[in-house]
Coordinates of C-alpha atoms in Angstrom, one line a residue:
M8 CA 9.7 -30.2 -27.9
S9 CA 7.8 -27.0 -28.6
G10 CA 6.5 -27.0 -25.0
F11 CA 10.1 -27.1 -23.7
F12 CA 11.1 -24.1 -25.8
D13 CA 8.0 -22.3 -24.6
K14 CA 8.9 -22.9 -21.0
V15 CA 12.5 -21.7 -21.6
K16 CA 11.2 -18.6 -23.3
S17 CA 8.7 -18.0 -20.4
Y18 CA 11.5 -18.4 -17.8
T19 CA 13.8 -16.1 -19.8
K20 CA 11.1 -13.5 -20.0
Q21 CA 10.4 -13.8 -16.3
A22 CA 14.1 -13.5 -15.4
A23 CA 14.4 -10.4 -17.6
D24 CA 11.3 -8.9 -16.0
Q25 CA 12.6 -9.6 -12.5
T26 CA 15.9 -8.0 -13.4
S27 CA 14.2 -4.9 -14.8
R28 CA 12.0 -4.5 -11.7
A29 CA 15.1 -5.0 -9.5
A30 CA 16.9 -2.3 -11.4
K31 CA 13.9 0.1 -11.1
V32 CA 13.8 -0.5 -7.3
A33 CA 17.5 0.0 -6.9
K34 CA 17.3 3.3 -8.8
I35 CA 14.4 4.5 -6.6
K36 CA 16.3 3.5 -3.5
M37 CA 19.4 5.5 -4.6
N38 CA 17.1 8.4 -5.1
M39 CA 15.8 7.9 -1.5
V40 CA 19.4 7.9 -0.2
S41 CA 20.0 11.3 -1.9
I42 CA 16.7 12.7 -0.5
N43 CA 17.6 11.4 3.0
S44 CA 21.0 13.2 2.7
E45 CA 19.3 16.4 1.8
K46 CA 16.9 15.9 4.7
D47 CA 19.9 15.4 7.1
R48 CA 21.3 18.7 5.9
H49 CA 18.1 20.5 6.8
L50 CA 18.0 18.7 10.2
K51 CA 21.6 19.8 10.9
S52 CA 20.6 23.4 10.0
I53 CA 17.8 23.2 12.5
G54 CA 20.2 21.9 15.1
L55 CA 22.6 24.7 14.4
N56 CA 19.8 27.3 14.8
V57 CA 18.9 25.8 18.2
F58 CA 22.5 25.7 19.3
S59 CA 23.1 29.3 18.1
M60 CA 20.0 30.6 19.9
V61 CA 20.9 28.8 23.2
S62 CA 24.5 30.0 22.9
E63 CA 23.6 33.6 22.2
T64 CA 20.6 34.1 24.5
G65 CA 21.0 31.3 27.1
G66 CA 17.6 29.9 26.2
L67 CA 15.1 29.3 23.5
D68 CA 12.5 31.7 22.2
P69 CA 9.8 29.5 20.6
E70 CA 8.6 32.2 18.1
A71 CA 12.2 33.1 17.0
L72 CA 13.0 29.4 16.7
R73 CA 9.9 28.7 14.7
L74 CA 10.8 31.5 12.3
A75 CA 14.5 30.5 12.1
C76 CA 13.5 26.9 11.3
R77 CA 10.4 27.4 9.2
D78 CA 12.0 27.0 5.7
N79 CA 14.0 23.9 6.8
V80 CA 10.8 22.3 8.3
M81 CA 8.9 23.0 5.1
Q82 CA 11.7 21.4 3.1
I83 CA 11.8 18.3 5.3
N84 CA 8.0 17.9 5.0
Q85 CA 8.3 18.0 1.2
L86 CA 11.1 15.5 1.3
N87 CA 9.1 13.2 3.6
E88 CA 6.2 13.3 1.1
K89 CA 8.6 12.5 -1.8
I90 CA 10.1 9.6 0.2
Q91 CA 6.5 8.3 0.8
E92 CA 5.8 8.5 -3.0
L93 CA 8.9 6.6 -3.7
E94 CA 8.1 3.9 -1.1
N95 CA 4.6 3.6 -2.7
E96 CA 6.3 3.2 -6.1
I97 CA 8.5 0.4 -4.8
A98 CA 5.5 -1.3 -3.3
A99 CA 3.7 -1.1 -6.6
I100 CA 6.7 -2.6 -8.5
Q101 CA 6.9 -5.4 -5.9
A102 CA 3.2 -6.0 -6.1
T103 CA 3.4 -6.3 -9.9
S104 CA 6.3 -8.7 -9.5
T105 CA 4.3 -10.9 -7.1
D106 CA 1.1 -10.8 -9.3
S107 CA 3.0 -11.7 -12.5
E108 CA 4.9 -14.6 -10.8
V109 CA 1.6 -16.0 -9.4
G110 CA 0.0 -15.7 -12.8
E111 CA 2.9 -17.5 -14.6
D112 CA 3.0 -20.4 -12.1
E113 CA -0.7 -21.1 -12.7
E114 CA -0.2 -21.7 -16.5

């Protein structure tokens, strides 16, 4: 009978761990949605700069465009790095999940 309760305890712990990991992943993904929204805002700003330049001058001056978009491009690059870090975090959480499930099945 003790073996039965040990298995129930093990499965309960496993379910709690899976729920905790799922909650962590969901929180990270929500953060990624927020970061992607900020990234979209910077991309729209770049588009507005291009549109304004073409409307005002009839063409694009590469140097002026580079200067006008520099801050937005730097922000987008930083956001991309943050997204990559968060994706790596998710992968680590999922790898931990897979490792612990394999270990528990072997017992």
